[in-house]
Short mmCIF file of C-alpha atoms in Angstrom, two decimals:
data_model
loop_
_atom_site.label_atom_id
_atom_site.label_comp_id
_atom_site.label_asym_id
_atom_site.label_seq_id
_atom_site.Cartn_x
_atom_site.Cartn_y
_atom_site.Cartn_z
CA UNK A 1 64.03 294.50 90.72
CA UNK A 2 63.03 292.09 93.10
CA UNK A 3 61.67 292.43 96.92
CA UNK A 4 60.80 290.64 99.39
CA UNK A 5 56.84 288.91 99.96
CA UNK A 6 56.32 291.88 102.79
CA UNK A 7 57.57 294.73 100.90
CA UNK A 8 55.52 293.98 97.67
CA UNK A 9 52.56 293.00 99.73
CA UNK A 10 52.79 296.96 101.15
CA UNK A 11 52.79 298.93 98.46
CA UNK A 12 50.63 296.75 96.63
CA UNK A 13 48.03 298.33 99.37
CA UNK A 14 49.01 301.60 98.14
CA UNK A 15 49.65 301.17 94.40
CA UNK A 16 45.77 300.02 93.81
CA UNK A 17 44.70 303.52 94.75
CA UNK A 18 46.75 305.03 91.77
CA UNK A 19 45.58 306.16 88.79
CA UNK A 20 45.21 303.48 85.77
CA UNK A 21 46.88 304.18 83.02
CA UNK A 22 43.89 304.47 80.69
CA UNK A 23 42.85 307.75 82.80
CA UNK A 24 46.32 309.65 82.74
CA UNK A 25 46.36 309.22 79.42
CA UNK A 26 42.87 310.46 78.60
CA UNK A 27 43.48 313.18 81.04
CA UNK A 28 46.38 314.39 79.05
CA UNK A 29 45.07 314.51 75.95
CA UNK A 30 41.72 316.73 77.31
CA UNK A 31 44.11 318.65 79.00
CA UNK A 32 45.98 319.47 75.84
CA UNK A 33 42.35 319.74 73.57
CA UNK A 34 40.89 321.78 75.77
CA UNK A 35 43.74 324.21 76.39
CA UNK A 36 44.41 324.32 72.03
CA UNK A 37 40.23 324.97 72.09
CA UNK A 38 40.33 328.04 74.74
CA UNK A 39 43.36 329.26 72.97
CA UNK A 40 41.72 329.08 69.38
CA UNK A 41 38.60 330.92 70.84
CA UNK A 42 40.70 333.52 72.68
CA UNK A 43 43.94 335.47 71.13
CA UNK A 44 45.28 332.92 69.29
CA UNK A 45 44.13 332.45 65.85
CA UNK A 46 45.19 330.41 62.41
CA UNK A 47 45.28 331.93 58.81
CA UNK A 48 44.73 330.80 55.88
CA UNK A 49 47.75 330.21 54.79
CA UNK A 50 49.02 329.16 57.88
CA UNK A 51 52.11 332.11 59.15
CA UNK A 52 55.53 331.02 60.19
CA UNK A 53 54.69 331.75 63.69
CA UNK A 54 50.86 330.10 63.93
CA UNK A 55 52.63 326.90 62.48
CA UNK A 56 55.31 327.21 65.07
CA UNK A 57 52.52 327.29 67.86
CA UNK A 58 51.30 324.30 66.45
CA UNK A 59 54.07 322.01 66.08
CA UNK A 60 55.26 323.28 69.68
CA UNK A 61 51.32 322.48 70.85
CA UNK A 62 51.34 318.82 69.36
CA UNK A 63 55.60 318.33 70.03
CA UNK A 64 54.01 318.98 74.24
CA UNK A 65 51.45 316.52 73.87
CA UNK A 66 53.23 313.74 72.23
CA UNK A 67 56.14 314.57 74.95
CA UNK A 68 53.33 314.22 77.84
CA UNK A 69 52.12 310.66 76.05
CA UNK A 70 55.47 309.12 75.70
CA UNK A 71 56.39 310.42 79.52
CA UNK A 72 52.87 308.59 80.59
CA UNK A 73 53.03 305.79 78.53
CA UNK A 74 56.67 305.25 80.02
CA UNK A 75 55.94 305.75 83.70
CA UNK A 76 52.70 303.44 83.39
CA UNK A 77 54.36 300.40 81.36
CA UNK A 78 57.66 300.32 83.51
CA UNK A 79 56.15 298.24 86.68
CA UNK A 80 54.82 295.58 83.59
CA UNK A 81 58.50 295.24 82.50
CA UNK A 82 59.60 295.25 86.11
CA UNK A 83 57.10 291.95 86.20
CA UNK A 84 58.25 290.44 83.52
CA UNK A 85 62.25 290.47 84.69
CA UNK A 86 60.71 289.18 87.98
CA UNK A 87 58.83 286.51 86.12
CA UNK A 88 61.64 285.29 83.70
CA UNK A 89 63.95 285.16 87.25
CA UNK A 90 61.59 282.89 89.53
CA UNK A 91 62.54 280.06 90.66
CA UNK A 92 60.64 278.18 93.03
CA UNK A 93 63.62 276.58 94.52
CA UNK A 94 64.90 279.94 95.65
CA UNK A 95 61.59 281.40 97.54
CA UNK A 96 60.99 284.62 99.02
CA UNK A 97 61.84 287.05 96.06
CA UNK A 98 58.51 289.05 95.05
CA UNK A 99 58.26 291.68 92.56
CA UNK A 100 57.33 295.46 93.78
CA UNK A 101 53.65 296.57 93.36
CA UNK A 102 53.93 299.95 91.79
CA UNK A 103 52.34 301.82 88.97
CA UNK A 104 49.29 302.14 87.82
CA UNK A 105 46.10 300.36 89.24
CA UNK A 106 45.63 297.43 86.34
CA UNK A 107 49.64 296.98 86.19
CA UNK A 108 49.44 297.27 90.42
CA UNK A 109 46.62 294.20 90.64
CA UNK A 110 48.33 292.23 87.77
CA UNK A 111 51.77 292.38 90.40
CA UNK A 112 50.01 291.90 93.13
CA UNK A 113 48.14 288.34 91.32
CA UNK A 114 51.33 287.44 90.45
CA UNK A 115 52.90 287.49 93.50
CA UNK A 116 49.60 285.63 94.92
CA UNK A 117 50.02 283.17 92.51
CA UNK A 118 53.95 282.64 93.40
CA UNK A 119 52.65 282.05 97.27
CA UNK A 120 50.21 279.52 96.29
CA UNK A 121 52.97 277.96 93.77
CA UNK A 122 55.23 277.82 96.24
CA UNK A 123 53.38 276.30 98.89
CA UNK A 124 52.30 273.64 96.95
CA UNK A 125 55.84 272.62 95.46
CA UNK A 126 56.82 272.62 99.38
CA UNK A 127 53.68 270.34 99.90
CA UNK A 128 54.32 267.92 96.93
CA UNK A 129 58.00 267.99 97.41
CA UNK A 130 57.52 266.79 101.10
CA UNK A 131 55.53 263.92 99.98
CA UNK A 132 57.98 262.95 97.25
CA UNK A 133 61.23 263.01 99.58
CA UNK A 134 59.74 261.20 102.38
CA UNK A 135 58.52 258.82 99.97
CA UNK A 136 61.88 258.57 98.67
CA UNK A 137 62.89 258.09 102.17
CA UNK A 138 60.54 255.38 103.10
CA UNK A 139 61.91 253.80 99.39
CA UNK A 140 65.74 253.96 100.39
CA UNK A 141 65.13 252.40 103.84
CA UNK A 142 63.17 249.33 102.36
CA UNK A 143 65.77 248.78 99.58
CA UNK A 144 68.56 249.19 102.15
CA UNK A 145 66.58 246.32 104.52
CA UNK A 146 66.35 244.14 101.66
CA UNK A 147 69.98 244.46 99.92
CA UNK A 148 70.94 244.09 103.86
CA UNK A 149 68.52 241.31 105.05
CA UNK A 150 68.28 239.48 101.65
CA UNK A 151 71.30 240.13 99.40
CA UNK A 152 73.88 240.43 102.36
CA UNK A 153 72.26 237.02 103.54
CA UNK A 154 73.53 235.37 100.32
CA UNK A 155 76.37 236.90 99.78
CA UNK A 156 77.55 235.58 103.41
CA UNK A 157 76.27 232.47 102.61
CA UNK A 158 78.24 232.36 99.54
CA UNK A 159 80.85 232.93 101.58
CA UNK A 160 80.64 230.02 103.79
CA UNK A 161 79.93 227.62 101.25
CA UNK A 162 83.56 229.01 99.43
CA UNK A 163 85.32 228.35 102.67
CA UNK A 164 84.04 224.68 102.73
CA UNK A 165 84.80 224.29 99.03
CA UNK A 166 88.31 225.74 99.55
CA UNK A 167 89.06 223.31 102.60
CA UNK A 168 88.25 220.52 100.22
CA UNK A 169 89.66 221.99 97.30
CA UNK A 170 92.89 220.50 95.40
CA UNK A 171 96.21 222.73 95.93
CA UNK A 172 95.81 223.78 91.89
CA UNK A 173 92.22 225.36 92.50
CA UNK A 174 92.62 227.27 95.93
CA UNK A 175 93.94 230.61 94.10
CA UNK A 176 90.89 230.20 92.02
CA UNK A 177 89.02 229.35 95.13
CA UNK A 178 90.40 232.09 97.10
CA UNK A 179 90.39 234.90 94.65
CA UNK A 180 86.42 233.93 93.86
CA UNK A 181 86.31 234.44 98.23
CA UNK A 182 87.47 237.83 97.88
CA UNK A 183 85.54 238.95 95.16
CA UNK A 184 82.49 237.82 97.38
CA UNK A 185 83.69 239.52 100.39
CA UNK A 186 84.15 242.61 98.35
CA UNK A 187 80.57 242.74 96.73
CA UNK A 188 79.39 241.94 99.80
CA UNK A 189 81.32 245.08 101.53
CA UNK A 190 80.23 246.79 98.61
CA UNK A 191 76.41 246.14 99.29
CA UNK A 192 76.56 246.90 103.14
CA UNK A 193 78.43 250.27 102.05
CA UNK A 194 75.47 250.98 99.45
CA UNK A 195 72.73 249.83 102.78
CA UNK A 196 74.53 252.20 105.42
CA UNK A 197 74.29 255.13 102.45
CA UNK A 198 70.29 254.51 101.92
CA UNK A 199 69.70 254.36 105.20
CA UNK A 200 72.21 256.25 107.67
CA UNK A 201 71.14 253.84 111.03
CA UNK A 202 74.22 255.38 112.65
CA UNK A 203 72.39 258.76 112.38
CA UNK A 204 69.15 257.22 114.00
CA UNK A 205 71.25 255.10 116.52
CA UNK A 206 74.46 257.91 117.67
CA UNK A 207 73.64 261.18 116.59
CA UNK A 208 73.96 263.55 113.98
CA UNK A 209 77.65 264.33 115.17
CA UNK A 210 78.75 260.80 114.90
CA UNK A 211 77.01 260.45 111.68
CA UNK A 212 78.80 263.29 109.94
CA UNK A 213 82.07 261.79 111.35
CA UNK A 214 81.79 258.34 110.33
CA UNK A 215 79.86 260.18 106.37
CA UNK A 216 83.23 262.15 106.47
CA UNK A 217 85.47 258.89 107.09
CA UNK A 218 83.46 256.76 104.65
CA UNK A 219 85.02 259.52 102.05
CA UNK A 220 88.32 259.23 102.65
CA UNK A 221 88.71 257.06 100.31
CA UNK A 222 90.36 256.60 96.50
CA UNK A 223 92.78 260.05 96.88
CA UNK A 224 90.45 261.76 98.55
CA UNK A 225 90.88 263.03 102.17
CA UNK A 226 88.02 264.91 104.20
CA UNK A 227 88.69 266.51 107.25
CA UNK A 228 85.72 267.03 110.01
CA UNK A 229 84.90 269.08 112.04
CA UNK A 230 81.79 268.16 114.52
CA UNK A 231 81.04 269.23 117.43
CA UNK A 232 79.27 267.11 120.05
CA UNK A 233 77.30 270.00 121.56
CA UNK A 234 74.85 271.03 118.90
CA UNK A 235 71.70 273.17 119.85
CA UNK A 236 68.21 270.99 119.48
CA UNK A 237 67.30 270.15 115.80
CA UNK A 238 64.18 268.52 114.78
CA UNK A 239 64.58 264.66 113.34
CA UNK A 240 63.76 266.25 109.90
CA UNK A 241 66.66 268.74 110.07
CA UNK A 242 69.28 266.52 111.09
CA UNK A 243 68.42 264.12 108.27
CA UNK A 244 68.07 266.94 105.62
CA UNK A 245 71.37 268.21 107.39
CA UNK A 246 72.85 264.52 106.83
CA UNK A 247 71.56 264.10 103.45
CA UNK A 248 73.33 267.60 102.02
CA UNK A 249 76.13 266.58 103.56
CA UNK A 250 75.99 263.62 101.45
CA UNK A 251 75.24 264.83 98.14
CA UNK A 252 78.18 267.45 98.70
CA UNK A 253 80.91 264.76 99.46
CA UNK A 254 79.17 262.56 96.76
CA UNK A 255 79.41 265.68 94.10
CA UNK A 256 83.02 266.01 95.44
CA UNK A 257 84.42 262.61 94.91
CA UNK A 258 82.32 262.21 91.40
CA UNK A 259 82.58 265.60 89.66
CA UNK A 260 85.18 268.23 91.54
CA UNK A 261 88.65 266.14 90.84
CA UNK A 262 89.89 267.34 94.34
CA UNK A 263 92.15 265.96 96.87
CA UNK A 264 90.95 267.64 100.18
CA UNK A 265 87.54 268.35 101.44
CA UNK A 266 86.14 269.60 104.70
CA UNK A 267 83.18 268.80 106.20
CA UNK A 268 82.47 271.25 109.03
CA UNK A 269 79.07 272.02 111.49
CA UNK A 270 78.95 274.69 113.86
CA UNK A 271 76.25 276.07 116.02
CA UNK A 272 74.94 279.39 115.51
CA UNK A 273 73.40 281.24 117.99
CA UNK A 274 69.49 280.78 116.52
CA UNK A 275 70.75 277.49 114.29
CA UNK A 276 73.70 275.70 112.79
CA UNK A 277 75.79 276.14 109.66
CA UNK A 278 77.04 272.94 107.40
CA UNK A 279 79.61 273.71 105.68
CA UNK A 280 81.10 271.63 102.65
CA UNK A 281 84.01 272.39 101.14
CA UNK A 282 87.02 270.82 98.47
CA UNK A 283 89.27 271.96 96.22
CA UNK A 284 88.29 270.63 93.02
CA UNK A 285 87.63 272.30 89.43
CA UNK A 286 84.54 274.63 91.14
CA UNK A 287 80.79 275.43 89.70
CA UNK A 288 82.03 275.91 86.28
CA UNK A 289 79.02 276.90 83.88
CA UNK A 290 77.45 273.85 83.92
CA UNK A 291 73.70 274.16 84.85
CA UNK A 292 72.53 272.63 88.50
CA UNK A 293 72.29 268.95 88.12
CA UNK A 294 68.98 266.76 90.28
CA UNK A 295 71.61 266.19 92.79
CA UNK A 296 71.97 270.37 93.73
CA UNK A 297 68.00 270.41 93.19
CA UNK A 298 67.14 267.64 95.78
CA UNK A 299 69.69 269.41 98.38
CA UNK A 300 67.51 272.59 97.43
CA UNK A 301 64.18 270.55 97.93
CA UNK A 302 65.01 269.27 101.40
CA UNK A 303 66.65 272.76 102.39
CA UNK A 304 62.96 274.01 101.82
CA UNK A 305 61.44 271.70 104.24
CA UNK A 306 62.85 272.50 107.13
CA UNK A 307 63.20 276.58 106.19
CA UNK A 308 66.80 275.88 105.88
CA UNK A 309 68.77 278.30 102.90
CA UNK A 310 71.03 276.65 100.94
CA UNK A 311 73.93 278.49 99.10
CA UNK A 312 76.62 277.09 96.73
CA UNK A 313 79.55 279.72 95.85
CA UNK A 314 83.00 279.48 95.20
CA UNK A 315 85.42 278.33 98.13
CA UNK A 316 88.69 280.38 99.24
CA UNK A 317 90.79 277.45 97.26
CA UNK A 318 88.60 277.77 93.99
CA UNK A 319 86.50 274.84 94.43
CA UNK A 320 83.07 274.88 95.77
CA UNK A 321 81.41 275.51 98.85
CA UNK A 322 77.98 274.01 100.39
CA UNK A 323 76.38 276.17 103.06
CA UNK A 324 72.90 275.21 104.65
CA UNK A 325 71.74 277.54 107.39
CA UNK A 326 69.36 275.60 108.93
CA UNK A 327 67.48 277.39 111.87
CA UNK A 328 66.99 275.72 115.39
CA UNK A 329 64.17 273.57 115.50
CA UNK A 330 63.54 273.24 111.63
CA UNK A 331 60.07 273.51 110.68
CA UNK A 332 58.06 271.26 108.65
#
């Protein structure tokens, strides 16, 4: 069973002052030697042959004793396979979840290193995995300056040169003209499209409100209709938990329109009273049984930046729902 970090933390202040399991056993055994030796001094004695009823004694004497071990033995190797289900079920992308100190002293500071060793692991994959996103982050904004500043450039220049060519162009090659035009202007909407998702500028420049609004109509698109709904009066949020709050939002729509085959999805934030709630939802094929993909883990990994919990269950139409509670403020 698993616990939360506080709750294993007290008991394991009380579970190093029990008994180890070496000395319960011992004392069971002297406890049973001693009591056969006082009893083979005093009234009981053992022919030769051995009577019905002296060999009865005996096999009751030893049946106790093993009885005692196997109860011991039980009771004292229970909190190690308690450990191990706690160890086979950690996941550092799901934090918090500690495994109760109990038992016997050696199985009590064997939890309790375990559980030191998950707070150390943990703070370190929040430590690495803050360097690697906002180096992502810093990565996606200078690709989106250059496909914008340097691909868009010659694309639209492209486009120009086209237009002369197409003014001077004989009637037979102005279809071909035109239709090479349009396949410029589309790569070149294509690129800008690709830009604004590396690097949301509307999110910098309007808001997170209008961002979500304009992420949600970018969407609808190709059968696939998102409704929003944004409110303009959202409590504070730190820069890093509107972006995190941007990017999930994102990656939901994106796993949505790639993977779900759904028609509708709703993209909804609403304030909380100590945060907000995102909430992304469609109507596709659901979770299915296929494991989490890097997209679900990199929503998970920002999620733990900013203290945020991110949950992904089934949705009242059978398709999936994206919640991140994310609290006011954030925290880095």
């Amino acid at each position: 069973m698993l616990f939360p970090a506080e709750s294993g933390a007290s008991a394991g202040r009380g579970g190093n002052r029990t008994v180890s399991l070496f000395w319960r056993i011992f004392s069971l055994n002297a406890t049973g030697l001693v009591a056969a030796t006082a009893l083979l001094l005093g009234p009981v004695t053992v022919s030769t042959p051995v009577l019905p009823g002296e060999a009865l004694l005996l096999l009751a004497g030893l049946m106790a004793l093993l009885a005692g071990n196997a109860v011991v033995l039980r009771t004292g190797l229970a909190p190690r396979r308690r450990l191990a289900r706690a160890m086979a079920a950690a996941d550092l992308l799901r934090p918090g979840a500690r495994a109760v100190v109990a038992g016997p002293a050696e199985a009590a500071e064997l939890i309790t290193t375990y559980n030191t060793m998950l707070d150390r692991l943990e703070r370190e994959r929040a430590t690495g995995a803050a360097r690697a996103l906002g180096a992502q982050e810093r990565e996606r904004h200078r690709v989106a300056r250059e496909l914008h500043d340097e691909v868009g450039q010659t694309l639209t220049a492209v486009l120009l040169q086209l237009k002369r060519v197409a003014d001077r162009a004989p009637e037979d090659l102005r279809e071909e003209v035109g239709q090479a035009q349009e396949a410029t202007r589309t790569g070149l909407d294509e690129i800008r499209r690709m830009a604004r998702r590396l690097r949301p500028g509307v999110l910098e420049e309007f808001g997170l409100a209008s961002a979500l609004r304009s992420l949600a109509t970018e969407f609808t698109t190709h059968g696939l209709t998102v409704r929003h709904h944004v409110p303009s009066d959202l409590p504070p949020l730190s820069a890093e938990s509107e972006l995190v709050i941007y990017r999930v939002a994102q990656e939901g729509l994106t796993n949505t329109a790639r993977h779900a085959a759904a028609d509708r999805a709703e993209l909804r934030l609403r304030p909380l009273p100590d945060g907000v709630e995102l909430l992304v939802r469609d109507n596709g094929t659901g979770l299915g049984d296929a494991p989490e993909g890097a997209g679900i883990s990199g929503m998970r990994e920002r999620a733990l930046l900013i203290g945020a919990a991110l949950s992904l269950e089934t949705g009242p139409a059978k398709g999936t729902d994206v919640r991140l509670l994310v609290p006011a403020g954030g925290r880095r």
